Amino acid sequence: MKVLFYGTPEFALPTLDALLRRHEVVAVVTQPDRPAHRGQRLTPPPVKARATAAGLPVLQPARLREPEWPARLRALAPAVAVVVAFGQILPKAVLDVPARGSINVHASLLPRYRGAAPVARAIMRGETVTGITTFKMDEGMDTGPILLQSDPVPIGPEETAGELAARLAVLGAEVLIDTLARLDTLTPVPQRHAEATSAPRLKRSDGYLDWDRPASQLVNVIRGCNPWPGALTTSGVGRLTIWRATVVGSGHLNPPGMLGHHEGRVVISAADGAVLPIEVQPENKRRMPWAEYLRGARLAAGARFLRPAFLEP
């Protein structure tokens, strides 16, 4: 089948690879190159790099709403479009280009967690299961009728958003290939819109740690913000990103944000219980174990960690 593929990040790569093995990919549409890393050098998105290596035509529209795009895409004569974490809303004129419509691979069990960050938001809200949905796209945000859904996928109690996304990316490719194989017989099922929840794109401030919250919620934020934007706190010796942590203790130990001890370990108190950081990163330094950070930071007894005051975008 002739497939027009839309995708941008690493999450989309397993699906693109699966399509290359089983179908004819007529072109890849991805986001423009962006400045990245410390040097702010223009960097191609992962999907562009993979498509270029495979010798595929690559299109990088700044805005698909520009009037020339439907005709340009129609000239490729795709039977179907597959969209995986592309990063732009597709207008109706673009969705209608393929003869058999446009199919999205979404990393949640819709209608829950519609939006750009379903994996991170599910973890941050303490969900224990998630999954993959393929659906026929319409003009709404992940509102189209469902084609297939995976079985529920357990979320590990210490699993980060990056780790879960890697698992779901592989599963998403499998569900998409199954969807295309059964496209003639599948009956799209309308979503139950009244049960929908949202998963908006993360901002840096979503990772700002408020120690007045319960320890379990703080650890969920830390997991959900790994690998981006990172969970951030601040103290008298500067900012600190916490990449991994676990909940210890129960009840009220110390004022929220205060360093304390629990069973011989240095912890940070929360509204209830405490958080034991495992992997951290001081500002402008490498990641390191919590114990190594404590040796170098030399925090005074009773030191407090606080929510950063400046809300970054």
C-alpha positions as a printed Julia matrix, in Angstrom:
313×3 Matrix{Float64}:
   0.0    0.0    0.0
   1.25   3.51  -0.81
   1.72   5.32   2.51
   2.4    8.99   3.21
   4.1    9.15   6.62
   3.98  12.05   9.06
   6.2   11.95  12.14
   8.97  13.79  13.95
  10.53  12.33  17.17
  12.13   9.0   18.02
   8.73   7.68  19.08
   7.74   7.58  15.4
  10.75   5.55  14.21
   9.51   2.0   14.91
   6.35   2.69  12.9
   8.32   4.16  10.0
  10.67   1.17  10.05
   7.72  -1.25  10.04
   6.13   0.55   7.1
   9.38   0.43   5.15
   9.44  -3.35   5.57
   5.82  -3.97   4.55
   4.54  -1.06   2.45
   5.62   1.59  -0.05
   6.35   4.86   1.73
   5.93   7.54  -0.96
   7.28  10.39   1.2
   7.91  11.49   4.76
   6.55  14.74   6.19
   8.32  15.99   9.3
   8.96  19.2   11.21
  11.64  21.68  10.09
  15.16  21.39  11.47
  15.47  23.19  14.83
  18.35  24.63  16.86
  19.4   22.08  19.46
  22.03  21.33  22.09
  24.37  23.88  23.61
  25.66  25.16  20.31
  22.1   25.74  19.03
  23.06  24.18  15.71
  20.26  23.35  13.3
  19.47  19.68  13.9
  17.21  17.44  11.79
  14.44  15.59  13.62
  15.01  11.84  14.1
  12.43  10.93  11.46
  14.18  13.05   8.84
  17.5   11.37   9.58
  15.95   7.91   9.21
  14.05   8.83   6.05
  17.12  10.37   4.42
  19.15   7.25   5.19
  16.41   5.17   3.52
  16.44   7.38   0.42
  12.9    8.68   0.92
  11.63  12.09  -0.2
  11.38  14.38   2.85
   9.04  17.36   3.18
   9.37  19.85   6.05
   6.5   22.35   5.95
   6.53  25.17   8.47
   2.71  25.18   8.3
   0.55  22.61   6.53
  -2.24  25.19   6.43
  -0.47  27.0    3.61
  -2.65  26.6    0.48
  -0.07  24.85  -1.71
   0.29  21.75   0.47
  -2.83  19.71  -0.44
  -1.9   19.73  -4.14
   1.74  18.89  -3.44
   0.74  15.94  -1.27
  -1.96  14.78  -3.7
   0.69  14.51  -6.42
   2.29  11.7   -4.38
  -0.9    9.62  -4.83
  -0.93   8.03  -1.35
  -3.56   5.44  -0.55
  -3.36   6.24   3.15
  -1.55   8.6    5.51
  -0.05   7.44   8.81
   0.57  10.08  11.48
   2.75   9.45  14.55
   3.66  12.35  16.85
   3.99  14.76  13.95
   3.63  17.97  15.94
   1.21  19.97  13.79
  -2.56  19.95  13.42
  -3.47  18.62   9.96
  -6.2   20.69   8.26
  -9.12  18.93   6.6
  -7.78  19.59   3.11
  -4.61  17.67   4.03
  -6.43  14.89   5.91
  -8.59  14.27   2.85
  -5.67  13.83   0.42
  -5.22  10.04   0.8
  -7.92   7.94  -0.85
  -8.36   5.83   2.31
  -7.98   8.59   4.83
  -5.45   9.47   7.51
  -4.69   7.2   10.48
  -3.1    8.32  13.73
  -1.09   6.16  16.15
  -1.71   7.57  19.64
   0.01   6.56  22.89
  -3.04   6.19  25.11
  -6.31   4.32  25.28
  -8.54   7.0   23.83
 -10.6    8.94  24.71
  -8.31   9.29  27.73
  -5.25  11.52  27.35
  -5.97  13.31  24.11
  -3.16  15.68  23.22
   0.57  16.04  22.67
   1.89  14.44  25.9
  -0.19  11.34  26.71
   2.72   9.31  28.11
   4.08  11.96  30.46
   0.65  13.11  31.61
  -0.5    9.57  32.39
   2.54   9.0   34.61
   2.25  12.4   36.27
  -1.36  11.65  37.2
  -0.48   8.3   38.72
  -2.02   6.0   36.1
  -1.05   2.34  36.3
  -2.08   1.29  32.76
  -2.05   2.82  29.3
  -1.96   1.54  25.72
  -2.06   2.33  22.01
  -4.96   3.51  19.85
  -5.19   3.82  16.08
  -7.98   6.02  14.8
  -9.21   7.77  11.67
  -8.3   11.41  11.94
 -10.76  14.27  11.79
 -10.24  17.98  12.42
 -10.36  17.64  16.21
  -7.53  16.91  18.64
  -7.45  13.09  18.75
 -11.24  12.91  18.45
 -11.68  10.62  15.43
 -13.31   7.17  15.45
 -11.23   4.31  16.82
  -9.92   1.56  14.54
  -7.91  -0.63  16.96
  -6.71  -0.52  20.55
  -4.04  -2.59  22.25
  -4.61  -4.51  25.42
  -3.93  -2.38  28.5
  -0.19  -1.91  29.09
   0.93  -1.84  32.75
   3.03   1.18  33.75
   5.92   0.17  36.0
   5.91   1.85  39.43
   9.34   3.43  38.76
   9.06   3.71  34.96
   9.87   7.09  33.44
   8.09   8.74  30.54
  11.07   8.03  28.3
  11.13   4.35  29.19
   7.39   3.93  28.74
   7.42   5.82  25.45
  10.1    3.47  24.1
   7.9    0.46  24.89
   4.78   2.06  23.45
   6.6    3.08  20.27
   7.29  -0.57  19.46
   3.74  -1.58  20.32
   2.37   1.29  18.25
   4.15  -0.02  15.17
   2.61  -3.45  15.7
  -0.91  -2.08  16.15
  -0.54   0.15  13.08
   0.59  -2.71  10.83
  -2.36  -4.78  12.09
  -4.68  -1.85  11.41
  -3.53  -1.52   7.8
  -3.82  -5.27   7.25
  -7.44  -5.19   8.44
  -8.43  -1.83   7.01
 -11.02  -3.34   4.66
 -12.9   -5.03   7.5
 -12.5   -2.7   10.48
 -15.51  -0.62  11.48
 -14.48   2.71  13.04
 -16.08   3.15  16.46
 -16.94   6.68  17.62
 -15.16   7.76  20.78
 -17.04   8.32  24.02
 -16.37  12.03  24.13
 -17.89  12.46  27.6
 -15.07  10.29  29.0
 -12.26  12.26  27.36
  -9.32  13.65  29.32
  -6.57  15.93  28.02
  -2.79  15.63  27.83
  -1.46  19.05  26.81
   2.12  19.57  25.73
   4.54  19.86  28.66
   6.04  23.19  29.7
   9.21  23.62  31.73
   7.12  24.8   34.66
   5.28  21.44  34.74
   8.47  20.04  36.26
   8.74  22.6   39.07
   8.51  20.62  42.32
   6.1   21.92  44.96
   7.08  20.2   48.2
   3.66  20.96  49.73
   2.29  18.11  47.6
   2.22  14.44  48.7
   5.42  12.47  48.12
   3.75  10.07  45.68
   2.61  12.97  43.48
   6.09  14.48  43.49
   7.68  11.2   42.42
   5.1   10.89  39.63
   6.08  14.36  38.4
   9.75  13.36  38.49
   9.01  10.21  36.46
   6.76  12.0   34.0
   9.29  14.8   33.37
  12.12  12.4   32.52
  13.58  12.94  29.91
  11.96  16.39  29.38
  11.77  18.96  30.91
  13.2   17.45  34.1
  11.83  17.96  37.62
  13.37  21.08  39.12
  13.82  22.35  42.65
  16.06  24.98  44.21
  17.97  25.51  47.45
  20.55  27.85  48.92
  23.24  26.25  46.74
  21.37  26.52  43.44
  18.98  24.67  41.19
  18.76  20.9   41.13
  17.06  18.6   38.63
  15.83  15.33  40.11
  15.74  12.6   37.45
  14.83   9.6   39.59
  13.39   9.27  43.06
  11.24   7.05  45.26
   8.75   7.53  48.09
   9.87   6.69  51.62
   8.16   6.94  54.98
   4.63   8.05  55.73
   2.99  10.73  57.8
   4.47  14.16  58.53
   8.27  14.01  59.01
   9.54  17.61  58.7
   8.27  20.83  57.1
   7.84  20.3   53.34
  11.08  20.67  51.41
  13.35  20.2   54.43
  16.23  17.76  54.38
  15.85  15.02  56.95
  16.78  11.43  57.71
  14.72   8.28  57.28
  16.22   4.9   58.15
  19.73   6.28  57.74
  19.09   7.96  54.39
  18.93  11.67  53.59
  15.48  12.52  52.22
  13.39  15.59  51.35
  10.14  15.94  53.27
   6.85  16.36  51.43
   3.3   17.05  52.58
   3.19  13.43  53.67
   6.17  11.11  53.85
   9.33  12.02  52.0
  11.11  11.75  48.67
  14.42   9.93  48.38
  16.22  11.26  45.28
  18.23   8.64  43.41
  19.71  10.46  40.4
  20.11  14.24  40.32
  21.82  16.95  38.29
  23.05  20.25  39.72
  22.76  23.26  37.44
  25.43  23.23  34.68
  26.83  19.88  35.86
  26.47  16.22  34.95
  23.97  13.76  36.36
  25.11  12.01  39.52
  23.87   9.83  42.39
  22.13  11.68  45.23
  24.81  10.66  47.72
  27.54  12.19  45.53
  25.58  15.42  45.24
  25.17  15.64  49.02
  28.91  15.2   49.56
  29.7   18.08  47.21
  26.84  20.44  48.07
  27.5   20.45  51.83
  24.0   21.55  52.66
  23.5   22.77  56.21
  21.31  20.91  58.66
  17.69  21.88  58.13
  18.31  23.1   54.57
  15.14  23.61  52.54
  14.34  22.86  48.93
  11.78  25.14  47.28
   9.69  25.4   44.16
  11.5   27.63  41.63
   9.92  31.07  41.73
  10.41  32.02  38.08
   7.98  30.25  35.75
   9.81  29.46  32.53
   7.78  28.71  29.38
